[in-house]
Short mmCIF file of C-alpha atoms in Angstrom, two decimals:
data_model
loop_
_atom_site.label_atom_id
_atom_site.label_comp_id
_atom_site.label_asym_id
_atom_site.label_seq_id
_atom_site.Cartn_x
_atom_site.Cartn_y
_atom_site.Cartn_z
CA MET A 1 0.00 0.00 0.00
CA SER A 2 1.40 3.40 -0.94
CA GLU A 3 -1.19 5.02 1.36
CA PRO A 4 1.38 6.32 3.93
CA ARG A 5 3.33 8.05 1.14
CA LEU A 6 0.12 9.63 -0.10
CA VAL A 7 -0.60 10.90 3.39
CA GLU A 8 2.88 12.37 3.63
CA VAL A 9 2.63 14.18 0.29
CA ARG A 10 -0.85 15.45 1.19
CA ARG A 11 0.56 16.83 4.43
CA ASN A 12 3.07 18.90 2.43
CA VAL A 13 0.32 20.23 0.20
CA LEU A 14 -1.66 21.24 3.29
CA LYS A 15 1.37 22.92 4.83
CA GLN A 16 1.92 24.93 1.65
CA ASN A 17 -1.76 25.82 1.61
CA ASP A 18 -1.59 27.09 5.19
CA VAL A 19 1.33 29.36 4.34
CA ILE A 20 -0.57 30.92 1.43
CA ALA A 21 -3.75 31.19 3.52
CA ARG A 22 -1.86 33.01 6.23
CA GLY A 23 -0.61 35.51 3.66
CA LEU A 24 -4.14 35.99 2.37
CA ARG A 25 -5.54 36.58 5.84
CA GLU A 26 -2.93 39.24 6.43
CA ARG A 27 -3.79 40.96 3.12
CA PHE A 28 -7.50 40.82 3.91
CA ARG A 29 -6.90 42.40 7.29
CA GLU A 30 -4.77 45.20 5.86
CA ALA A 31 -7.32 45.92 3.14
CA GLY A 32 -10.16 45.91 5.65
CA VAL A 33 -12.19 43.31 3.80
CA PHE A 34 -14.20 40.74 5.74
CA VAL A 35 -14.05 37.33 4.10
CA VAL A 36 -16.74 34.69 4.46
CA SER A 37 -16.48 31.21 2.94
CA LEU A 38 -19.37 28.83 2.32
CA VAL A 39 -19.16 25.05 2.37
CA SER A 40 -21.94 22.50 1.94
CA SER A 41 -22.94 19.45 -0.02
CA PRO A 42 -24.02 19.93 -3.64
CA GLY A 43 -27.54 21.26 -3.96
CA SER A 44 -27.94 22.66 -0.47
CA GLY A 45 -28.69 26.08 -1.91
CA LYS A 46 -25.34 27.86 -1.52
CA THR A 47 -25.67 29.88 -4.69
CA MET A 48 -29.21 31.11 -4.11
CA PHE A 49 -28.30 31.98 -0.53
CA LEU A 50 -25.20 33.84 -1.71
CA GLU A 51 -27.13 35.68 -4.43
CA ARG A 52 -29.59 36.92 -1.82
CA THR A 53 -26.75 37.86 0.56
CA LEU A 54 -24.98 39.88 -2.14
CA THR A 55 -28.18 41.57 -3.25
CA GLU A 56 -29.20 42.57 0.26
CA LEU A 57 -25.76 43.82 1.33
CA GLN A 58 -25.11 45.60 -1.96
CA PRO A 59 -26.90 48.89 -1.23
CA ARG A 60 -24.86 49.49 1.92
CA TYR A 61 -21.61 47.61 1.31
CA ARG A 62 -19.14 46.87 -1.46
CA VAL A 63 -19.38 43.12 -1.96
CA ALA A 64 -17.70 40.61 -4.27
CA ALA A 65 -17.66 36.84 -4.65
CA LEU A 66 -15.48 33.98 -5.82
CA VAL A 67 -17.25 30.76 -6.64
CA GLY A 68 -15.69 27.31 -7.03
CA ASP A 69 -16.99 24.46 -9.14
CA LEU A 70 -15.46 21.50 -10.93
CA ALA A 71 -17.00 22.66 -14.18
CA THR A 72 -19.31 25.33 -15.69
CA GLU A 73 -19.57 29.06 -15.11
CA ASN A 74 -23.25 28.72 -14.17
CA ASP A 75 -22.91 29.94 -10.62
CA ALA A 76 -20.93 33.02 -11.60
CA LEU A 77 -23.63 33.84 -14.15
CA ARG A 78 -26.36 33.37 -11.54
CA LEU A 79 -24.52 35.49 -8.99
CA ALA A 80 -23.80 38.21 -11.55
CA ARG A 81 -27.51 39.03 -11.41
CA SER A 82 -26.80 40.57 -8.00
CA LYS A 83 -24.60 43.13 -9.90
CA ALA A 84 -21.68 42.36 -7.57
CA PRO A 85 -18.30 41.50 -9.12
CA VAL A 86 -18.13 37.70 -9.32
CA LYS A 87 -15.40 35.38 -10.52
CA GLN A 88 -15.70 31.64 -11.18
CA ILE A 89 -12.89 29.28 -10.26
CA THR A 90 -13.14 25.91 -12.02
CA THR A 91 -11.19 23.19 -10.27
CA GLY A 92 -11.35 20.42 -12.88
CA THR A 93 -11.38 17.23 -10.84
CA LEU A 94 -10.42 18.79 -7.50
CA CYS A 95 -13.16 18.65 -4.88
CA HIS A 96 -12.18 21.78 -2.96
CA LEU A 97 -10.69 25.23 -3.35
CA GLU A 98 -7.13 25.89 -2.27
CA ALA A 99 -5.64 29.13 -0.99
CA SER A 100 -3.48 29.44 -4.12
CA MET A 101 -6.61 29.42 -6.32
CA VAL A 102 -8.11 32.22 -4.25
CA GLU A 103 -4.84 34.14 -4.49
CA ASN A 104 -4.77 33.77 -8.29
CA ALA A 105 -8.42 34.70 -8.70
CA LEU A 106 -7.88 37.89 -6.69
CA GLN A 107 -4.96 39.13 -8.80
CA GLU A 108 -6.97 41.63 -10.81
CA TRP A 109 -9.12 42.80 -7.95
CA GLU A 110 -8.46 45.66 -5.58
CA LEU A 111 -9.09 44.31 -2.09
CA GLN A 112 -9.27 47.86 -0.77
CA GLN A 113 -12.41 48.32 -2.86
CA MET A 114 -14.32 45.66 -0.93
CA ASP A 115 -16.12 45.48 2.39
CA PHE A 116 -17.13 41.84 2.09
CA LEU A 117 -15.68 39.05 -0.03
CA PHE A 118 -17.59 35.77 -0.22
CA ILE A 119 -15.97 32.52 -1.31
CA GLU A 120 -18.33 29.73 -2.32
CA ASN A 121 -16.45 26.45 -2.15
CA VAL A 122 -17.03 23.39 -4.34
CA GLY A 123 -20.11 21.47 -3.19
CA ASN A 124 -18.59 18.86 -0.91
CA LEU A 125 -18.91 17.96 2.78
CA VAL A 126 -15.48 16.36 3.03
CA CYS A 127 -12.72 17.80 0.88
CA PRO A 128 -12.88 21.52 1.76
CA SER A 129 -12.51 20.93 5.49
CA SER A 130 -8.70 20.84 5.60
CA TYR A 131 -8.07 23.84 3.36
CA ASP A 132 -7.80 27.20 5.05
CA LEU A 133 -8.59 29.96 2.54
CA GLY A 134 -7.66 32.83 4.82
CA GLU A 135 -11.33 33.57 5.51
CA ASN A 136 -12.57 35.29 8.66
CA LEU A 137 -15.68 33.21 8.93
CA ARG A 138 -16.59 29.82 7.52
CA LEU A 139 -20.26 28.94 7.15
CA VAL A 140 -21.39 25.36 6.73
CA LEU A 141 -24.77 25.12 5.02
CA MET A 142 -27.22 22.26 5.32
CA SER A 143 -30.64 22.21 3.70
CA VAL A 144 -33.66 20.80 5.52
CA THR A 145 -34.08 18.27 2.69
CA GLU A 146 -30.73 16.62 3.44
CA GLY A 147 -31.78 15.12 6.74
CA GLU A 148 -30.94 15.93 10.33
CA ASP A 149 -28.06 13.45 10.63
CA LYS A 150 -25.51 15.23 8.44
CA PRO A 151 -23.52 16.80 11.31
CA LEU A 152 -22.95 13.32 12.79
CA LYS A 153 -21.89 11.87 9.45
CA TYR A 154 -19.62 14.75 8.45
CA PRO A 155 -18.25 15.94 11.80
CA THR A 156 -14.99 17.32 10.38
CA ILE A 157 -16.62 19.93 8.19
CA PHE A 158 -18.84 21.07 11.07
CA ASN A 159 -15.80 21.23 13.30
CA THR A 160 -13.82 23.43 10.93
CA ALA A 161 -16.74 25.80 10.33
CA ASP A 162 -17.69 28.72 12.58
CA VAL A 163 -21.39 28.94 11.90
CA ALA A 164 -24.10 26.53 10.69
CA VAL A 165 -26.83 27.75 8.35
CA ILE A 166 -29.94 25.63 7.86
CA THR A 167 -31.27 26.49 4.39
CA LYS A 168 -34.46 25.87 2.40
CA ASN A 169 -36.65 26.32 5.47
CA GLU A 170 -39.66 26.86 3.22
CA LEU A 171 -39.51 23.08 2.68
CA ALA A 172 -39.19 22.14 6.35
CA GLN A 173 -42.80 21.11 6.67
CA ALA A 174 -42.91 19.14 3.43
CA VAL A 175 -39.93 17.02 4.49
CA GLU A 176 -40.98 16.89 8.16
CA PHE A 177 -37.68 18.42 9.19
CA ASP A 178 -36.91 17.72 12.85
CA TRP A 179 -35.34 20.95 14.05
CA GLN A 180 -34.67 19.70 17.58
CA ALA A 181 -32.79 16.67 16.27
CA ALA A 182 -30.77 18.77 13.83
CA ARG A 183 -29.82 21.20 16.58
CA GLN A 184 -28.89 18.42 18.96
CA ASN A 185 -26.72 16.78 16.30
CA ILE A 186 -24.89 20.02 15.60
CA GLU A 187 -24.51 20.59 19.36
CA SER A 188 -23.06 17.14 19.91
CA VAL A 189 -20.43 17.66 17.20
CA ARG A 190 -19.72 21.30 17.95
CA PRO A 191 -21.06 22.50 21.29
CA GLY A 192 -22.20 26.12 21.26
CA MET A 193 -22.07 26.50 17.49
CA LYS A 194 -24.07 29.48 16.22
CA ILE A 195 -26.94 28.31 14.01
CA PHE A 196 -29.17 30.26 11.61
CA ARG A 197 -32.36 28.91 10.12
CA LEU A 198 -33.46 30.67 7.01
CA SER A 199 -35.00 30.60 3.57
CA ALA A 200 -33.18 32.38 0.78
CA LYS A 201 -36.33 31.93 -1.29
CA THR A 202 -38.80 33.67 1.02
CA GLY A 203 -36.20 35.77 2.83
CA ALA A 204 -37.28 34.55 6.27
CA GLY A 205 -34.37 34.60 8.70
CA MET A 206 -32.06 36.53 6.35
CA GLU A 207 -32.15 39.75 8.38
CA GLU A 208 -30.85 38.13 11.55
CA TYR A 209 -28.02 36.45 9.66
CA LEU A 210 -27.03 39.64 7.80
CA THR A 211 -27.01 41.61 11.05
CA PHE A 212 -24.68 38.99 12.47
CA LEU A 213 -22.33 39.25 9.46
CA ILE A 214 -22.17 43.02 9.71
CA GLN A 215 -21.52 42.79 13.45
CA GLN A 216 -18.72 40.29 12.90
CA ARG A 217 -17.13 42.59 10.33
CA ASP A 218 -17.38 45.60 12.66
CA GLU A 219 -15.78 43.66 15.51
CA GLN A 220 -12.98 42.42 13.32
CA ARG A 221 -12.28 45.94 12.02
CA ALA A 222 -12.28 47.35 15.52
CA ALA A 223 -9.83 44.67 16.62
CA ALA A 224 -7.62 45.29 13.58
CA LEU A 225 -7.53 49.03 14.20
CA GLY A 226 -6.96 48.54 17.91
CA ALA A 227 -4.06 46.16 17.32
CA MET B 1 4.26 22.95 -5.78
CA SER B 2 4.33 19.28 -4.91
CA GLU B 3 1.09 18.80 -6.87
CA PRO B 4 2.68 16.65 -9.66
CA ARG B 5 4.10 14.24 -7.08
CA LEU B 6 0.69 14.02 -5.44
CA VAL B 7 -0.84 13.17 -8.80
CA GLU B 8 1.77 10.48 -9.39
CA VAL B 9 1.21 8.85 -6.00
CA ARG B 10 -2.54 9.02 -6.47
CA ARG B 11 -2.15 7.26 -9.81
CA ASN B 12 -0.44 4.36 -8.04
CA VAL B 13 -3.23 4.15 -5.49
CA LEU B 14 -5.76 4.04 -8.30
CA LYS B 15 -3.80 1.36 -10.14
CA GLN B 16 -3.74 -0.77 -6.98
CA ASN B 17 -7.44 -0.17 -6.50
CA ASP B 18 -8.16 -1.34 -10.05
CA VAL B 19 -6.27 -4.58 -9.48
CA ILE B 20 -8.30 -5.35 -6.35
CA ALA B 21 -11.54 -4.31 -8.06
CA ARG B 22 -10.82 -6.67 -10.94
CA GLY B 23 -10.36 -9.51 -8.47
CA LEU B 24 -13.63 -8.62 -6.75
CA ARG B 25 -15.52 -8.52 -10.05
CA GLU B 26 -14.23 -11.99 -10.87
CA ARG B 27 -15.30 -13.32 -7.46
CA PHE B 28 -18.75 -11.72 -7.81
CA ARG B 29 -19.17 -13.36 -11.23
CA GLU B 30 -18.15 -16.78 -9.96
CA ALA B 31 -20.47 -16.51 -6.97
CA GLY B 32 -23.34 -15.36 -9.16
CA VAL B 33 -23.98 -12.22 -7.16
CA PHE B 34 -25.03 -9.03 -8.93
CA VAL B 35 -23.40 -5.98 -7.39
CA VAL B 36 -24.89 -2.49 -7.50
CA SER B 37 -23.15 0.58 -6.11
CA LEU B 38 -24.80 3.88 -5.23
CA VAL B 39 -23.16 7.27 -5.38
CA SER B 40 -24.67 10.68 -4.71
CA SER B 41 -24.20 13.85 -2.71
CA PRO B 42 -24.98 13.75 1.02
CA GLY B 43 -28.68 13.88 1.74
CA SER B 44 -29.99 12.81 -1.66
CA GLY B 45 -31.83 9.90 -0.09
CA LYS B 46 -29.49 6.98 -0.79
CA THR B 47 -30.22 5.19 2.45
CA MET B 48 -34.01 5.44 2.28
CA PHE B 49 -33.88 4.35 -1.37
CA LEU B 50 -31.66 1.43 -0.48
CA GLU B 51 -33.84 0.43 2.46
CA ARG B 52 -36.84 0.27 0.15
CA THR B 53 -34.86 -1.64 -2.49
CA LEU B 54 -33.72 -4.24 0.05
CA THR B 55 -37.20 -4.59 1.54
CA GLU B 56 -38.89 -5.04 -1.83
CA LEU B 57 -36.33 -7.50 -3.23
CA GLN B 58 -36.09 -9.46 0.00
CA PRO B 59 -39.09 -11.78 -0.46
CA ARG B 60 -37.76 -13.06 -3.79
CA TYR B 61 -34.00 -12.59 -3.57
CA ARG B 62 -31.15 -12.91 -1.11
CA VAL B 63 -29.86 -9.39 -0.65
CA ALA B 64 -27.12 -7.76 1.40
CA ALA B 65 -25.58 -4.31 1.69
CA LEU B 66 -22.36 -2.54 2.57
CA VAL B 67 -22.62 1.08 3.49
CA GLY B 68 -19.84 3.64 3.64
CA ASP B 69 -19.69 6.74 5.81
CA LEU B 70 -16.97 8.85 7.35
CA ALA B 71 -18.48 8.31 10.78
CA THR B 72 -21.44 6.69 12.58
CA GLU B 73 -23.17 3.37 12.13
CA ASN B 74 -26.51 5.13 11.58
CA ASP B 75 -27.06 3.93 8.05
CA ALA B 76 -26.34 0.31 8.87
CA LEU B 77 -28.85 0.55 11.71
CA ARG B 78 -31.46 2.08 9.42
CA LEU B 79 -30.87 -0.52 6.73
CA ALA B 80 -30.98 -3.36 9.23
CA ARG B 81 -34.72 -2.68 9.52
CA SER B 82 -35.02 -4.30 6.09
CA LYS B 83 -33.80 -7.55 7.77
CA ALA B 84 -31.07 -7.92 5.15
CA PRO B 85 -27.46 -8.45 6.29
CA VAL B 86 -25.83 -5.03 6.41
CA LYS B 87 -22.31 -3.97 7.25
CA GLN B 88 -21.06 -0.44 7.87
CA ILE B 89 -17.68 0.69 6.60
CA THR B 90 -16.42 3.86 8.30
CA THR B 91 -13.78 5.66 6.28
CA GLY B 92 -12.57 8.22 8.84
CA THR B 93 -11.59 11.21 6.73
CA LEU B 94 -11.67 9.48 3.34
CA CYS B 95 -14.42 10.73 1.03
CA HIS B 96 -14.93 7.51 -0.92
CA LEU B 97 -14.87 3.73 -0.61
CA GLU B 98 -11.96 1.76 -2.06
CA ALA B 99 -11.98 -1.78 -3.42
CA SER B 100 -9.79 -2.96 -0.54
CA MET B 101 -12.39 -1.79 1.98
CA VAL B 102 -15.08 -3.73 0.17
CA GLU B 103 -12.81 -6.77 0.10
CA ASN B 104 -12.20 -6.54 3.85
CA ALA B 105 -15.85 -6.02 4.66
CA LEU B 106 -16.81 -9.11 2.68
CA GLN B 107 -14.39 -11.41 4.50
CA GLU B 108 -16.96 -13.01 6.77
CA TRP B 109 -19.70 -13.17 4.17
CA GLU B 110 -20.45 -16.01 1.79
CA LEU B 111 -20.90 -14.45 -1.61
CA GLN B 112 -22.59 -17.63 -2.83
CA GLN B 113 -25.42 -16.88 -0.40
CA MET B 114 -26.34 -13.65 -2.17
CA ASP B 115 -28.27 -12.71 -5.28
CA PHE B 116 -27.76 -8.98 -4.94
CA LEU B 117 -25.13 -7.02 -3.07
CA PHE B 118 -25.57 -3.26 -2.74
CA ILE B 119 -22.73 -0.92 -1.89
CA GLU B 120 -23.68 2.55 -0.70
CA ASN B 121 -20.72 4.84 -1.16
CA VAL B 122 -19.84 7.85 1.02
CA GLY B 123 -22.05 10.82 0.15
CA ASN B 124 -19.89 12.71 -2.33
CA LEU B 125 -20.25 13.73 -5.96
CA VAL B 126 -16.53 13.90 -6.63
CA CYS B 127 -14.29 11.47 -4.77
CA PRO B 128 -15.98 8.12 -5.53
CA SER B 129 -15.82 8.58 -9.29
CA SER B 130 -12.32 7.21 -9.83
CA TYR B 131 -12.64 4.15 -7.61
CA ASP B 132 -13.86 0.96 -9.23
CA LEU B 133 -15.40 -1.32 -6.59
CA GLY B 134 -15.90 -4.28 -8.88
CA GLU B 135 -19.61 -3.52 -9.16
CA ASN B 136 -21.76 -4.56 -12.13
CA LEU B 137 -23.83 -1.42 -12.09
CA ARG B 138 -23.20 2.01 -10.68
CA LEU B 139 -26.17 4.23 -9.93
CA VAL B 140 -25.80 7.96 -9.47
CA LEU B 141 -28.63 9.45 -7.42
CA MET B 142 -29.77 13.03 -7.52
CA SER B 143 -32.71 14.37 -5.54
CA VAL B 144 -35.15 16.87 -7.04
CA THR B 145 -34.26 19.30 -4.24
CA GLU B 146 -30.62 19.54 -5.38
CA GLY B 147 -31.38 21.40 -8.59
CA GLU B 148 -31.29 20.41 -12.24
CA ASP B 149 -27.74 21.60 -12.88
CA LYS B 150 -25.84 18.93 -10.93
CA PRO B 151 -24.94 16.78 -13.98
CA LEU B 152 -23.23 19.79 -15.58
CA LYS B 153 -21.36 20.66 -12.41
CA TYR B 154 -20.28 17.11 -11.60
CA PRO B 155 -19.83 15.55 -15.06
CA THR B 156 -17.23 12.99 -13.98
CA ILE B 157 -19.49 11.16 -11.57
CA PHE B 158 -22.27 11.02 -14.15
CA ASN B 159 -19.78 9.74 -16.70
CA THR B 160 -18.57 6.92 -14.52
CA ALA B 161 -22.10 5.84 -13.54
CA ASP B 162 -24.34 3.57 -15.61
CA VAL B 163 -27.75 4.77 -14.53
CA ALA B 164 -29.15 7.99 -13.09
CA VAL B 165 -31.87 7.88 -10.44
CA ILE B 166 -33.85 11.03 -9.66
CA THR B 167 -35.03 10.68 -6.06
CA LYS B 168 -37.51 12.44 -3.76
CA ASN B 169 -40.01 12.94 -6.56
CA GLU B 170 -42.72 13.54 -3.98
CA LEU B 171 -41.08 16.96 -3.53
CA ALA B 172 -40.82 17.78 -7.27
CA GLN B 173 -43.76 20.15 -7.22
CA ALA B 174 -42.76 21.91 -4.02
CA VAL B 175 -39.34 22.75 -5.43
CA GLU B 176 -40.62 23.37 -8.98
CA PHE B 177 -38.30 20.70 -10.31
CA ASP B 178 -37.73 21.12 -14.05
CA TRP B 179 -37.64 17.57 -15.33
CA GLN B 180 -36.93 18.53 -18.95
CA ALA B 181 -33.91 20.59 -17.91
CA ALA B 182 -32.62 17.81 -15.67
CA ARG B 183 -32.97 15.26 -18.46
CA GLN B 184 -31.28 17.53 -20.98
CA ASN B 185 -28.39 18.15 -18.59
CA ILE B 186 -27.88 14.43 -18.02
CA GLU B 187 -28.14 13.82 -21.78
CA SER B 188 -25.56 16.47 -22.55
CA VAL B 189 -23.05 14.93 -20.14
CA ARG B 190 -23.87 11.30 -20.87
CA PRO B 191 -25.96 10.78 -24.04
CA GLY B 192 -28.37 7.86 -23.81
CA MET B 193 -28.01 7.41 -20.06
CA LYS B 194 -30.85 5.42 -18.53
CA ILE B 195 -32.80 7.54 -16.05
CA PHE B 196 -35.33 6.54 -13.38
CA ARG B 197 -37.57 9.01 -11.59
CA LEU B 198 -38.94 7.73 -8.34
CA SER B 199 -39.95 8.30 -4.77
CA ALA B 200 -38.67 5.90 -2.14
CA LYS B 201 -41.14 7.50 0.25
CA THR B 202 -44.35 6.88 -1.73
CA GLY B 203 -42.97 3.98 -3.78
CA ALA B 204 -43.85 5.62 -7.10
CA GLY B 205 -41.47 4.48 -9.83
CA MET B 206 -39.85 1.76 -7.69
CA GLU B 207 -41.38 -1.11 -9.63
CA GLU B 208 -39.91 -0.06 -12.97
CA TYR B 209 -36.47 0.35 -11.43
CA LEU B 210 -36.59 -3.00 -9.60
CA THR B 211 -37.68 -4.77 -12.80
CA PHE B 212 -34.68 -3.22 -14.52
CA LEU B 213 -32.31 -4.41 -11.77
CA ILE B 214 -33.64 -7.95 -11.96
CA GLN B 215 -33.36 -7.91 -15.75
CA GLN B 216 -29.78 -6.71 -15.55
CA ARG B 217 -28.95 -9.50 -13.14
CA ASP B 218 -30.57 -12.12 -15.35
CA GLU B 219 -28.66 -10.89 -18.40
CA GLN B 220 -25.39 -10.87 -16.56
CA ARG B 221 -25.97 -14.40 -15.25
CA ALA B 222 -26.91 -15.66 -18.71
CA ALA B 223 -23.74 -14.10 -20.12
CA ALA B 224 -21.61 -15.60 -17.33
CA LEU B 225 -23.07 -19.05 -17.85
CA GLY B 226 -22.77 -18.77 -21.63
CA ALA B 227 -19.15 -17.68 -21.43
#
């Protein structure tokens, strides 16, 4: 089995990624941009949620987004409807974004011109967990249609995220979503984790989440200026 | 960048996997067991679909299942309700099953005692695509709640699967699922791909799919005996 060698090489890749991510985080801080990444399984509604986020923040803040997919520019086209600058990163066969891809994608952008930068990762509940992208906040999304057990089955991604967002709440009744069970499962994997329940379709719950984002950005800026 | 070395090592792992998978396929053929694997994103309803499949085949066929997850034995417990022999494979941080894991899990089982063996892969639309498990048929599942664009965004997994199964059809109306678009997207990635639309919850569409499975098994057995 060449498995141990694979592990060793992967460790080097991760180490390199961490170095680049650290550099990114420093640049974000200096530019005063608050960076939020989104991870979830495919089809949990990341893009619709992000489109709504961009659209609602847009009047008051300068927002931009990077969006990762194996193939297609579909998400960038969808997000462009929000009028925010959006760039697609296609990863080919890779199931996650890496810090170097974010760094490359940002080359032509002025970070100083942004208040918020969103990074939508490739739809995957496993691969993205080990890759730091220099973000300030990582959201893990889970739609009510996926079932309440996902935190137990994918503990690593919940552990590396800061906030859980339960999406597609307009379908909660139709799928008999058990909110207590979902919350308990998240709690058991990540005690005290902040959770938002919302519907990007109807807009219910968006306000509370956006207020939280803005607060987080303000706190981070205050800390950066105080430091 | 150590990326090229990573690719090289991964190629060796895949080569090893293929050798083991070939051995498995040969053993399956000799034992006369028809092996079906299931891949999909997390939360697309693999386990409920498999539970219904096992339960409905059970009266007429000897069925068994292996089920892969990063963590928990939940799925094995759920599937055990079908009364079929079920074994859980936990992969830790690995986002796919490998042929060697299937081989290990089968050690205590008599393949000759089975007509159908189902292998539920880890919920992931990327990682499992390159790993042959020696199966006769690979199904890729996609729930109506995930959106019609998944085949375009995850072409590799659709390309390595034999049959597409659209699940959770009881929710099609609630999510305004566009069946024509979904079919066109599958067609554009994999022309001529067989597609089933069904609901494991209501049972609609299950009969047609089960008839197909049985037919496939009969054909494969006839070919094996004729050879």
